[in-house]
């Protein structure tokens, strides 16, 4: 195509109601508009959410059942009165639901989509990559809401912890969800094989389980370091702090900020990975 | 008409005015793979210097057996795969330099439906329309119109993965049509469909062609479908276009030949000299022998076989005018895998 051909600046990002006039060749046909980020994100989110009804409900039940089961099991060795351990168990088990769904299941979903050629569908539509990744990540984070709340309430009752600050889940679920879903999406899209995507997703969830539900104080230093590297840890810590009679809200905010920052970075990485996987 | 763009890209820009799609010297090689235990796979030249011009309003077919390079070509046309070299012009746009523009020119139906499988027929069509840039109201209106056109309204609330293979394909085709495009690229759209669904597909394609001059690129390995619906067809083999013409024009290449199929009841009676003489020329598939012969010779063979002892061993025979499969073989196509259905 002619180097001098005018690609009209600023017309590639479609503005509402206009057909962008990218005309490299004077005889070139006008291009259909692109889908804009927010409507496309909404459409992907809605479609992904509808998949829950068809395919995801048994898995969401398993995710919740697993967390409640762990709490019941640990109730045998952790006293309701043992404040630090009880808080860690309840917070860790609740965030584990998010790790199961947003990290593990999303990694598997994108791994499967990539391996089967399903990404071609999105790649041949004029949709911003971020809309596909954020829509799917948002939907998977949303899937975790009922299970996380059910686990947290059950845990508070089981370990005699106060229910008053459970509203903080309204911040913990989306932010830990963003961090873990971004990580899951990136793993699923970067893994060279579908089996590896499944493996990474499972390992991530196992790490969140093993390092999340026990108090950090008793862990050896190297394991504590690994725990600090895991994004779910900050969701667990933020949630656990709110069981204190006088929660340190600054620290809660700091922990949630780490989740938010990891979410931004991992979702950006996942968007990059999507671009890379969609066009070779 | 301006000639301002011809200096830099003469081949694609010049033909872009007559051709909706112009492909020049397209080459794509998949690198050699290193298999496990040292079993290396050699490099494959999946597109080996392809030239094509596809005109406005045409139903243009890519015919060839599996592995001929049809899907690789389609993936390059749709911006999914970058060619190693060559040019692709579509409606005046350079798709090698700007592969992302393909999505704003093409409606693509791929072979895989995993992205839509767990959605309902209705939501798959609506979401695809939204992702083609339609606003919510237009997407819903087009969804309803397309589902009605294809006879899918009653299935609108069913999940695609719970449908039969042919219905699933039709639902994905519906999604392809929501959000009008000037070019439709359909990769084996009618696989698994019953005749009613097939007719719905071709009627929908014809309507778009008549109403707004849509151009269709159709990938198929079904010779009967190719002969009945295509305006022109490129026959592909080993990454190359070995012929390109109308189906009738291609069949002229083998017009003096006919195809004779002989089906034996049991073992062919090779002790009979007239049967033994046919064997070297026959393509044998179980009890069926297929022979491609000049017309006069075919008549003589039938007279010999049906008039002599061999007739008792014969279960069935058919004499047919040549098909595109015969053209493919006459042109030197080496692979089996074309479907006659």
Coordinates of C-alpha atoms in Angstrom, one line a residue:
Chain A
X1 CA 0.0 0.0 0.0
X2 CA 1.3 3.5 -0.8
X3 CA 3.4 5.0 1.9
X4 CA 2.0 8.4 1.1
X5 CA -1.6 7.1 1.4
X6 CA -3.3 9.1 4.1
X7 CA -4.4 7.1 7.0
X8 CA -6.5 9.8 8.6
X9 CA -5.1 10.4 12.1
X10 CA -7.4 9.7 15.0
X11 CA -9.9 7.8 13.0
X12 CA -8.9 4.3 14.0
X13 CA -10.5 4.6 17.4
X14 CA -14.1 4.8 16.4
X15 CA -16.2 7.5 17.8
X16 CA -19.9 6.8 18.5
X17 CA -22.2 7.1 15.5
X18 CA -19.5 7.5 12.9
X19 CA -17.9 5.2 10.5
X20 CA -14.2 5.9 10.7
X21 CA -12.8 6.9 7.4
X22 CA -9.6 4.9 7.1
X23 CA -8.9 5.3 3.4
X24 CA -5.5 4.2 2.4
X25 CA -6.5 3.7 -1.2
X26 CA -8.9 6.4 -2.7
X27 CA -11.0 3.5 -4.0
X28 CA -10.9 1.7 -0.7
X29 CA -14.3 0.7 0.8
X30 CA -15.1 2.3 4.2
X31 CA -14.5 0.1 7.1
X32 CA -17.3 -0.9 9.4
X33 CA -17.1 0.6 12.9
X34 CA -15.2 -1.1 15.7
X35 CA -17.0 -2.2 18.8
X36 CA -16.2 0.3 21.5
X37 CA -14.6 -0.9 24.7
X38 CA -17.4 -0.5 27.2
X39 CA -20.3 -1.9 25.2
X40 CA -18.1 -4.7 24.0
X41 CA -17.0 -5.4 27.5
X42 CA -20.6 -5.5 28.6
X43 CA -21.6 -7.9 25.8
X44 CA -18.7 -10.3 26.7
X45 CA -19.5 -10.0 30.4
X46 CA -23.2 -10.8 29.8
X47 CA -22.4 -13.7 27.5
X48 CA -19.9 -15.2 29.9
X49 CA -22.2 -14.8 32.9
X50 CA -24.9 -16.7 31.0
X51 CA -22.5 -19.6 30.6
X52 CA -22.7 -20.1 34.3
X53 CA -26.2 -21.4 34.0
X54 CA -25.3 -23.9 31.3
X55 CA -21.9 -25.1 32.5
X56 CA -20.6 -23.6 35.7
X57 CA -23.1 -24.2 38.5
X58 CA -21.7 -27.6 39.6
X59 CA -18.2 -26.2 39.7
X60 CA -19.3 -23.2 41.7
X61 CA -20.9 -25.6 44.2
X62 CA -17.7 -27.6 44.4
X63 CA -15.7 -24.5 45.0
X64 CA -17.9 -23.5 48.0
X65 CA -18.2 -27.0 49.3
X66 CA -14.4 -27.4 49.3
X67 CA -13.9 -24.2 51.4
X68 CA -16.7 -25.0 53.8
X69 CA -15.2 -28.5 54.2
X70 CA -11.8 -27.1 55.0
X71 CA -13.3 -24.9 57.7
X72 CA -15.2 -27.8 59.2
X73 CA -12.1 -29.9 59.2
X74 CA -9.9 -27.2 60.8
X75 CA -12.6 -26.5 63.4
X76 CA -11.4 -29.7 65.0
X77 CA -7.9 -28.3 65.6
X78 CA -8.6 -24.5 65.8
X79 CA -10.6 -23.1 68.7
X80 CA -13.3 -20.5 68.1
X81 CA -11.6 -18.5 70.7
X82 CA -8.1 -18.7 69.1
X83 CA -8.4 -15.4 67.4
X84 CA -5.5 -15.3 64.9
X85 CA -5.9 -18.9 63.7
X86 CA -9.7 -18.7 63.4
X87 CA -9.5 -15.4 61.4
X88 CA -6.9 -16.9 59.1
X89 CA -9.0 -20.0 58.4
X90 CA -12.2 -18.1 57.7
X91 CA -10.5 -15.4 55.5
X92 CA -8.3 -17.9 53.7
X93 CA -11.2 -20.3 53.0
X94 CA -13.4 -17.4 51.7
X95 CA -10.7 -16.1 49.3
X96 CA -10.0 -19.7 48.3
X97 CA -13.4 -19.7 46.5
X98 CA -12.2 -16.7 44.5
X99 CA -8.9 -18.5 43.7
X100 CA -10.7 -21.7 42.6
X101 CA -13.0 -19.9 40.2
X102 CA -11.2 -16.8 39.0
X103 CA -7.7 -18.3 38.8
X104 CA -8.2 -22.0 38.2
X105 CA -11.3 -22.1 36.1
X106 CA -10.5 -19.1 34.1
X107 CA -7.0 -20.4 33.3
X108 CA -8.7 -23.6 32.1
X109 CA -11.3 -21.8 30.1
X110 CA -8.8 -19.6 28.2
X111 CA -6.4 -22.6 27.8
X112 CA -9.2 -24.6 26.2
X113 CA -10.4 -21.7 24.1
X114 CA -6.9 -21.2 22.7
X115 CA -6.2 -24.8 22.1
X116 CA -9.5 -25.4 20.3
X117 CA -9.3 -22.4 18.0
X118 CA -12.2 -20.7 19.8
X119 CA -10.2 -17.5 20.1
X120 CA -10.6 -17.1 16.3
X121 CA -14.2 -16.1 16.9
X122 CA -13.2 -13.0 18.9
X123 CA -10.1 -12.3 16.8
X124 CA -12.2 -12.0 13.6
X125 CA -14.5 -9.4 15.3
X126 CA -13.5 -5.7 15.6
X127 CA -13.4 -5.9 19.4
X128 CA -10.7 -4.4 21.7
X129 CA -8.7 -7.3 23.3
X130 CA -9.2 -5.7 26.7
X131 CA -13.0 -6.1 26.3
X132 CA -12.6 -9.9 25.8
X133 CA -10.2 -10.3 28.7
X134 CA -11.9 -7.9 31.1
X135 CA -15.4 -9.2 30.3
X136 CA -14.4 -12.8 30.9
X137 CA -12.4 -12.0 34.1
X138 CA -15.3 -9.9 35.4
X139 CA -17.7 -12.7 34.8
X140 CA -15.6 -15.2 36.5
X141 CA -15.0 -12.9 39.5
X142 CA -18.8 -12.4 39.7
X143 CA -19.3 -16.2 39.7
X144 CA -17.4 -16.2 43.0
X145 CA -19.8 -13.8 44.9
X146 CA -22.4 -16.3 46.2
X147 CA -19.8 -18.9 47.2
X148 CA -17.5 -16.4 48.9
X149 CA -20.3 -14.9 50.9
X150 CA -21.7 -18.3 51.9
X151 CA -18.3 -19.4 53.0
X152 CA -17.6 -16.2 55.0
X153 CA -20.9 -16.4 56.8
X154 CA -20.6 -20.1 57.6
X155 CA -17.1 -19.5 58.8
X156 CA -18.0 -16.6 61.1
X157 CA -20.8 -18.8 62.7
X158 CA -18.5 -21.8 63.0
X159 CA -15.6 -19.9 64.6
X160 CA -17.7 -17.3 66.5
X161 CA -16.3 -14.3 64.7
X162 CA -18.2 -11.0 64.3
X163 CA -20.3 -10.6 61.1
X164 CA -20.5 -6.8 61.3
X165 CA -17.6 -6.1 58.9
X166 CA -18.5 -8.7 56.3
X167 CA -19.4 -5.7 54.0
X168 CA -15.7 -5.5 53.3
X169 CA -16.2 -8.5 50.9
X170 CA -17.8 -5.9 48.6
X171 CA -14.2 -4.6 48.1
X172 CA -12.3 -7.9 48.7
X173 CA -14.2 -10.0 46.0
X174 CA -13.7 -7.5 43.1
X175 CA -10.1 -6.6 43.9
X176 CA -8.9 -10.1 44.8
X177 CA -11.1 -11.3 41.8
X178 CA -9.3 -8.9 39.5
X179 CA -5.9 -9.9 40.6
X180 CA -6.6 -13.7 40.5
X181 CA -8.7 -13.6 37.3
X182 CA -6.0 -11.5 35.6
X183 CA -3.4 -14.1 36.7
X184 CA -5.7 -17.0 35.6
X185 CA -6.3 -15.4 32.2
X186 CA -2.7 -14.7 31.6
X187 CA -1.7 -18.3 32.6
X188 CA -4.4 -19.7 30.3
X189 CA -3.4 -17.6 27.3
X190 CA 0.4 -17.9 27.7
X191 CA 0.6 -21.7 28.4
X192 CA 1.8 -23.4 25.3
X193 CA -0.5 -26.3 25.8
X194 CA -4.0 -26.7 27.2
X195 CA -2.8 -29.3 29.8
X196 CA -0.2 -26.8 31.1
X197 CA -2.9 -24.1 31.5
X198 CA -4.9 -26.6 33.6
X199 CA -1.8 -27.5 35.6
X200 CA -0.9 -23.8 36.3
X201 CA -4.5 -23.1 37.3
X202 CA -4.6 -26.0 39.7
X203 CA -1.2 -25.2 41.2
X204 CA -2.2 -21.5 41.7
X205 CA -5.3 -22.7 43.5
X206 CA -3.4 -25.2 45.6
X207 CA -0.9 -22.5 46.6
X208 CA -3.8 -20.2 47.6
X209 CA -5.2 -23.1 49.7
X210 CA -2.0 -24.2 51.4
X211 CA -0.6 -20.7 52.1
X212 CA -3.8 -18.9 52.7
X213 CA -5.8 -20.7 55.3
X214 CA -3.1 -21.0 58.1
X215 CA -1.8 -18.1 60.1
X216 CA 1.5 -16.7 58.6
X217 CA 3.2 -16.4 62.0
X218 CA 4.1 -20.1 62.3
X219 CA 5.5 -20.4 58.8
X220 CA 9.2 -20.8 58.0
X221 CA 10.8 -17.7 56.4
X222 CA 11.1 -19.1 52.8
X223 CA 7.5 -20.2 52.8
X224 CA 6.4 -16.9 54.2
X225 CA 8.2 -15.2 51.3
X226 CA 6.3 -17.4 48.8
X227 CA 3.1 -16.5 50.6
X228 CA 3.9 -12.8 50.2
X229 CA 4.3 -13.3 46.5
X230 CA 0.9 -14.7 46.1
X231 CA -1.7 -12.1 45.2
X232 CA -4.5 -13.9 47.1
X233 CA -2.6 -13.4 50.3
X234 CA -3.4 -9.7 50.4
X235 CA -7.1 -10.4 49.9
X236 CA -6.9 -12.8 52.8
X237 CA -5.0 -10.4 55.0
X238 CA -7.3 -7.5 54.3
X239 CA -10.4 -9.6 55.1
X240 CA -8.8 -11.1 58.3
X241 CA -7.9 -7.7 59.7
X242 CA -11.6 -6.7 59.7
X243 CA -12.4 -9.3 62.3
X244 CA -10.4 -7.2 64.8
X245 CA -12.6 -5.3 67.3
X246 CA -10.9 -2.1 66.1
X247 CA -9.7 -2.9 62.5
X248 CA -6.7 -1.0 61.2
X249 CA -8.5 0.3 58.1
X250 CA -5.3 1.9 56.7
X251 CA -3.7 -1.6 56.5
X252 CA -6.9 -3.0 55.1
X253 CA -6.7 -0.4 52.4
X254 CA -3.0 -1.0 51.8
X255 CA -3.6 -4.8 51.3
X256 CA -6.5 -4.1 49.0
X257 CA -4.3 -1.6 47.0
X258 CA -1.8 -4.4 46.4
X259 CA -4.7 -6.6 45.0
X260 CA -5.7 -3.7 42.8
X261 CA -2.2 -3.1 41.6
X262 CA -1.7 -6.8 40.8
X263 CA -5.1 -6.8 39.1
X264 CA -4.1 -3.9 36.8
X265 CA -0.7 -5.5 35.9
X266 CA -2.0 -9.1 35.5
X267 CA -5.0 -8.0 33.4
X268 CA -2.7 -5.9 31.2
X269 CA -0.5 -8.9 30.8
X270 CA -3.5 -11.1 30.0
X271 CA -4.6 -8.6 27.3
X272 CA -1.1 -8.7 25.8
X273 CA -1.2 -12.5 25.9
X274 CA -4.6 -12.5 24.2
X275 CA -3.3 -10.3 21.4
X276 CA -0.3 -12.6 21.0
X277 CA -2.5 -15.8 21.0
X278 CA -5.1 -14.4 18.7
X279 CA -2.9 -13.4 15.8
X280 CA 0.1 -15.4 14.8
Chain B
X1 CA -10.4 6.9 -11.5
X2 CA -7.3 8.0 -9.6
X3 CA -4.0 6.1 -10.1
X4 CA -2.3 7.7 -7.2
X5 CA -1.7 4.5 -5.3
X6 CA -0.3 2.4 -8.0
X7 CA 3.4 3.3 -7.7
X8 CA 3.9 1.6 -4.3
X9 CA 1.7 -1.4 -4.7
X10 CA 0.8 -1.8 -8.3
X11 CA -0.3 -5.4 -8.2
X12 CA -2.8 -5.2 -5.4
X13 CA -4.0 -1.6 -5.9
X14 CA -4.7 -2.0 -9.7
X15 CA -6.7 -5.2 -9.3
X16 CA -8.4 -4.0 -6.2
X17 CA -10.7 -1.9 -8.4
X18 CA -12.1 -4.9 -10.3
X19 CA -11.5 -7.5 -7.7
X20 CA -12.9 -7.4 -4.1
X21 CA -10.0 -9.6 -3.0
X22 CA -6.7 -9.7 -4.8
X23 CA -4.0 -12.2 -3.6
X24 CA -0.5 -12.1 -5.0
X25 CA 2.4 -14.4 -4.5
X26 CA 1.2 -15.5 -1.0
X27 CA 3.7 -17.8 0.8
X28 CA 3.3 -19.3 4.3
X29 CA 5.6 -21.9 5.6
X30 CA 5.0 -23.7 8.9
X31 CA 8.5 -24.3 10.4
X32 CA 9.8 -27.8 10.9
X33 CA 8.7 -29.2 14.3
X34 CA 10.8 -31.2 16.7
X35 CA 8.8 -34.2 17.8
X36 CA 9.5 -36.3 20.8
X37 CA 12.1 -39.0 20.7
X38 CA 13.8 -37.2 17.7
X39 CA 10.8 -37.7 15.3
X40 CA 11.1 -34.4 13.5
X41 CA 8.3 -33.2 11.2
X42 CA 9.5 -31.4 8.1
X43 CA 8.6 -27.8 7.3
X44 CA 5.3 -27.5 5.4
X45 CA 4.7 -24.9 2.7
X46 CA 1.0 -24.4 3.3
X47 CA 0.7 -21.5 0.9
X48 CA 3.1 -21.9 -2.0
X49 CA 2.8 -18.7 -4.2
X50 CA -0.9 -18.2 -4.4
X51 CA -2.5 -15.7 -6.8
X52 CA -6.2 -15.1 -6.8
X53 CA -8.7 -12.4 -7.9
X54 CA -12.2 -12.6 -6.4
X55 CA -14.8 -10.3 -8.0
X56 CA -17.7 -8.4 -6.4
X57 CA -20.8 -10.5 -5.8
X58 CA -19.2 -13.8 -6.6
X59 CA -19.5 -17.0 -4.6
X60 CA -15.9 -18.1 -4.9
X61 CA -14.9 -21.6 -3.8
X62 CA -11.7 -23.0 -2.5
X63 CA -11.9 -26.7 -3.2
X64 CA -9.4 -29.3 -2.2
X65 CA -8.8 -32.2 0.1
X66 CA -7.8 -31.8 3.8
X67 CA -4.2 -30.5 4.0
X68 CA -4.4 -28.7 0.6
X69 CA -3.9 -25.3 2.2
X70 CA -7.5 -24.0 2.1
X71 CA -7.7 -23.1 5.8
X72 CA -4.2 -21.6 5.9
X73 CA -5.2 -19.3 3.0
X74 CA -8.5 -18.4 4.8
X75 CA -6.6 -17.6 8.0
X76 CA -4.4 -15.2 6.1
X77 CA -7.5 -13.6 4.4
X78 CA -9.1 -13.1 7.7
X79 CA -6.1 -11.6 9.4
X80 CA -5.6 -14.5 11.8
X81 CA -2.2 -15.5 10.3
X82 CA 0.5 -13.4 8.8
X83 CA 2.0 -14.6 5.5
X84 CA 5.7 -14.9 5.1
X85 CA 5.5 -12.9 1.9
X86 CA 3.0 -11.8 -0.7
X87 CA 0.1 -9.3 -0.8
X88 CA -3.5 -9.4 0.1
X89 CA -5.7 -6.5 -1.0
X90 CA -9.4 -6.5 0.1
X91 CA -11.7 -3.7 -1.0
X92 CA -8.7 -1.5 -1.4
X93 CA -7.1 -2.3 1.9
X94 CA -3.7 -3.9 2.4
X95 CA -4.4 -6.8 4.8
X96 CA -0.8 -7.8 5.1
X97 CA 0.1 -4.5 6.5
X98 CA -3.2 -4.0 8.4
X99 CA -4.5 -7.4 9.3
X100 CA -6.7 -5.9 12.0
X101 CA -8.9 -4.3 9.2
X102 CA -10.1 -7.7 8.1
X103 CA -12.5 -7.9 11.0
X104 CA -14.2 -4.7 9.8
X105 CA -14.6 -6.0 6.3
X106 CA -15.4 -9.7 6.7
X107 CA -18.0 -11.9 8.4
X108 CA -16.1 -15.1 9.2
X109 CA -17.5 -18.5 10.0
X110 CA -14.7 -20.7 11.2
X111 CA -14.8 -24.5 11.8
X112 CA -14.7 -24.2 15.6
X113 CA -17.7 -23.0 17.7
X114 CA -16.1 -23.4 21.2
X115 CA -16.5 -19.6 21.9
X116 CA -20.2 -19.8 21.3
X117 CA -21.0 -23.4 22.5
X118 CA -22.3 -22.6 25.9
X119 CA -24.4 -19.6 24.8
X120 CA -28.0 -19.8 23.7
X121 CA -28.6 -19.4 19.9
X122 CA -30.1 -16.0 20.6
X123 CA -27.4 -14.7 22.8
X124 CA -24.6 -16.0 20.5
X125 CA -26.1 -14.0 17.6
X126 CA -26.8 -10.9 19.6
X127 CA -23.3 -10.9 21.3
X128 CA -21.6 -11.3 18.0
X129 CA -23.5 -8.4 16.6
X130 CA -22.6 -6.3 19.6
X131 CA -18.9 -7.2 19.1
X132 CA -19.3 -6.2 15.4
X133 CA -20.0 -2.7 16.7
X134 CA -23.8 -2.7 16.5
X135 CA -25.7 -0.8 19.3
X136 CA -27.9 -2.9 21.5
X137 CA -31.2 -2.2 19.7
X138 CA -29.8 -2.9 16.2
X139 CA -28.1 -6.1 17.4
X140 CA -31.4 -7.4 18.8
X141 CA -33.3 -6.4 15.7
X142 CA -30.8 -8.0 13.4
X143 CA -30.6 -11.1 15.6
X144 CA -34.4 -11.6 15.4
X145 CA -34.4 -11.0 11.6
X146 CA -31.5 -13.5 11.0
X147 CA -32.9 -16.2 13.3
X148 CA -36.3 -15.9 11.5
X149 CA -34.6 -16.0 8.1
X150 CA -32.8 -19.2 8.9
X151 CA -35.7 -20.9 10.7
X152 CA -34.0 -20.8 14.1
X153 CA -36.6 -18.8 16.0
X154 CA -37.9 -21.9 17.8
X155 CA -34.4 -22.9 18.9
X156 CA -33.5 -19.3 20.1
X157 CA -33.5 -20.2 23.8
X158 CA -31.5 -23.4 23.5
X159 CA -27.8 -23.7 24.3
X160 CA -25.8 -24.2 21.1
X161 CA -23.9 -27.2 22.5
X162 CA -27.2 -29.0 23.2
X163 CA -28.1 -28.8 19.4
X164 CA -27.4 -31.4 16.7
X165 CA -24.2 -30.9 14.6
X166 CA -26.1 -29.3 11.7
X167 CA -28.2 -27.1 13.9
X168 CA -25.1 -25.9 15.7
X169 CA -23.5 -25.0 12.4
X170 CA -26.6 -23.1 11.4
X171 CA -26.6 -21.2 14.7
X172 CA -23.0 -20.2 14.2
X173 CA -23.8 -19.2 10.6
X174 CA -26.6 -17.0 12.0
X175 CA -24.0 -15.3 14.3
X176 CA -21.8 -14.6 11.2
X177 CA -24.7 -12.8 9.5
X178 CA -25.5 -10.4 12.3
X179 CA -23.8 -7.1 11.5
X180 CA -23.6 -6.7 7.7
X181 CA -20.3 -7.3 6.0
X182 CA -19.3 -6.9 2.3
X183 CA -17.3 -10.1 2.3
X184 CA -18.3 -13.4 3.9
X185 CA -15.7 -16.1 4.5
X186 CA -17.3 -19.4 5.2
X187 CA -15.2 -22.4 6.1
X188 CA -17.3 -25.5 5.4
X189 CA -20.5 -23.9 6.5
X190 CA -22.9 -26.8 5.7
X191 CA -21.0 -29.6 7.4
X192 CA -23.5 -31.9 9.0
X193 CA -26.6 -30.0 7.8
X194 CA -29.7 -31.6 6.5
X195 CA -31.0 -30.4 3.1
X196 CA -33.5 -27.9 4.6
X197 CA -30.7 -26.2 6.6
X198 CA -28.4 -26.2 3.5
X199 CA -31.1 -24.5 1.4
X200 CA -31.6 -21.9 4.2
X201 CA -27.9 -21.1 4.1
X202 CA -27.7 -20.7 0.3
X203 CA -30.9 -18.7 0.2
X204 CA -29.5 -16.3 2.9
X205 CA -26.2 -16.0 0.9
X206 CA -28.1 -15.3 -2.3
X207 CA -30.2 -12.7 -0.6
X208 CA -27.1 -10.8 0.6
X209 CA -25.5 -11.0 -2.8
X210 CA -28.6 -9.7 -4.6
X211 CA -29.4 -7.0 -2.1
X212 CA -26.0 -5.5 -1.4
X213 CA -23.5 -7.2 -3.6
X214 CA -21.9 -9.3 -0.9
X215 CA -18.9 -11.4 -2.0
X216 CA -18.6 -14.9 -0.6
X217 CA -15.4 -17.0 -0.2
X218 CA -16.4 -20.6 0.5
X219 CA -14.1 -23.4 1.7
X220 CA -15.3 -26.8 0.8
X221 CA -14.2 -30.3 0.1
X222 CA -17.6 -31.3 -1.1
X223 CA -17.6 -31.5 -5.0
X224 CA -21.3 -31.7 -5.4
X225 CA -21.8 -28.5 -3.4
X226 CA -19.0 -26.9 -5.3
X227 CA -20.6 -27.7 -8.6
X228 CA -24.1 -26.4 -7.6
X229 CA -23.4 -23.2 -5.7
X230 CA -20.1 -21.7 -6.8
X231 CA -19.7 -19.1 -9.5
X232 CA -15.9 -19.8 -9.7
X233 CA -13.7 -22.2 -8.0
X234 CA -10.0 -22.4 -7.2
X235 CA -8.8 -26.0 -7.0
X236 CA -6.0 -26.3 -4.4
X237 CA -3.4 -29.0 -3.9
X238 CA -0.3 -28.9 -1.7
X239 CA -0.6 -25.1 -1.0
X240 CA -1.0 -24.2 -4.7
X241 CA -3.9 -23.2 -6.9
X242 CA -3.8 -25.8 -9.6
X243 CA -6.8 -24.4 -11.6
X244 CA -9.3 -21.6 -11.3
X245 CA -12.4 -21.2 -13.4
X246 CA -16.1 -21.7 -13.4
X247 CA -17.1 -25.3 -12.5
X248 CA -18.3 -25.8 -16.1
X249 CA -15.1 -24.3 -17.5
X250 CA -13.0 -26.6 -15.4
X251 CA -15.0 -29.6 -16.5
X252 CA -14.3 -28.8 -20.1
X253 CA -10.7 -29.8 -19.3
X254 CA -11.9 -33.4 -19.0
X255 CA -14.9 -33.1 -21.2
X256 CA -13.9 -36.0 -23.5
X257 CA -13.6 -38.4 -20.5
X258 CA -16.3 -40.1 -18.5
X259 CA -16.2 -41.9 -15.2
X260 CA -17.1 -45.6 -15.1
X261 CA -17.7 -47.2 -11.8
X262 CA -17.8 -51.0 -11.6
X263 CA -18.9 -52.7 -8.4
X264 CA -18.2 -56.4 -8.1
X265 CA -20.3 -58.8 -6.2
X266 CA -17.3 -60.5 -4.7
X267 CA -13.7 -60.9 -6.0
X268 CA -13.3 -59.4 -9.5
X269 CA -13.0 -62.1 -12.2
X270 CA -9.4 -61.4 -13.0
X271 CA -9.1 -64.6 -15.0
X272 CA -11.1 -62.9 -17.7
X273 CA -8.7 -61.0 -20.1
X274 CA -11.1 -58.0 -20.6
X275 CA -11.3 -57.5 -16.7
X276 CA -7.6 -58.1 -16.2
X277 CA -6.8 -55.5 -18.9
X278 CA -8.8 -52.8 -17.0
X279 CA -7.1 -53.4 -13.7
X280 CA -4.0 -51.2 -14.2
X281 CA -6.1 -48.2 -15.0
X282 CA -8.6 -48.7 -12.2
X283 CA -8.7 -46.8 -8.9
X284 CA -9.7 -49.6 -6.5
X285 CA -11.6 -49.0 -3.3
X286 CA -12.9 -52.2 -1.9
X287 CA -15.2 -53.9 -4.4
X288 CA -15.5 -50.7 -6.4
X289 CA -13.3 -49.9 -9.4
X290 CA -13.3 -46.4 -10.8
X291 CA -12.1 -45.8 -14.3
X292 CA -11.7 -42.5 -16.2
X293 CA -11.9 -43.3 -19.9
X294 CA -12.5 -41.6 -23.2
X295 CA -16.2 -41.8 -24.1
X296 CA -15.8 -44.3 -26.9
X297 CA -13.6 -46.6 -24.9
X298 CA -16.0 -46.5 -22.0
X299 CA -18.8 -47.6 -24.2
X300 CA -16.7 -50.4 -25.6
X301 CA -15.8 -51.5 -22.0
X302 CA -19.4 -51.6 -21.0
X303 CA -20.3 -53.7 -24.0
X304 CA -17.5 -56.1 -23.2
X305 CA -18.3 -56.5 -19.6
X306 CA -22.1 -56.6 -19.8
X307 CA -22.0 -58.9 -22.9
X308 CA -19.6 -61.5 -21.5
X309 CA -19.0 -63.7 -18.5
X310 CA -17.9 -60.8 -16.3
X311 CA -21.5 -59.6 -16.1
X312 CA -22.3 -62.4 -13.7
X313 CA -19.7 -61.1 -11.3
X314 CA -20.9 -57.5 -11.5
X315 CA -23.1 -56.1 -8.8
X316 CA -23.6 -52.6 -10.3
X317 CA -22.1 -50.2 -12.7
X318 CA -22.5 -46.5 -13.4
X319 CA -21.4 -44.2 -16.1
X320 CA -21.2 -40.5 -15.3
X321 CA -20.1 -37.3 -16.8
X322 CA -16.9 -35.9 -15.1
X323 CA -17.2 -34.1 -11.7
X324 CA -14.8 -31.6 -10.2
X325 CA -13.1 -34.5 -8.5
X326 CA -12.2 -35.8 -11.9
X327 CA -10.9 -32.4 -12.7
X328 CA -8.8 -32.4 -9.5
X329 CA -7.3 -35.8 -10.4
X330 CA -6.8 -34.9 -14.1
X331 CA -4.9 -31.7 -13.0
X332 CA -2.5 -33.8 -11.0
X333 CA -4.1 -33.7 -7.6
X334 CA -2.5 -36.3 -5.5
X335 CA -4.5 -36.6 -2.3
X336 CA -7.7 -38.3 -1.6
X337 CA -10.4 -36.8 0.6
X338 CA -12.8 -34.9 -1.6
X339 CA -16.4 -35.7 -0.6
X340 CA -19.3 -36.5 -2.9
X341 CA -22.5 -35.9 -0.9

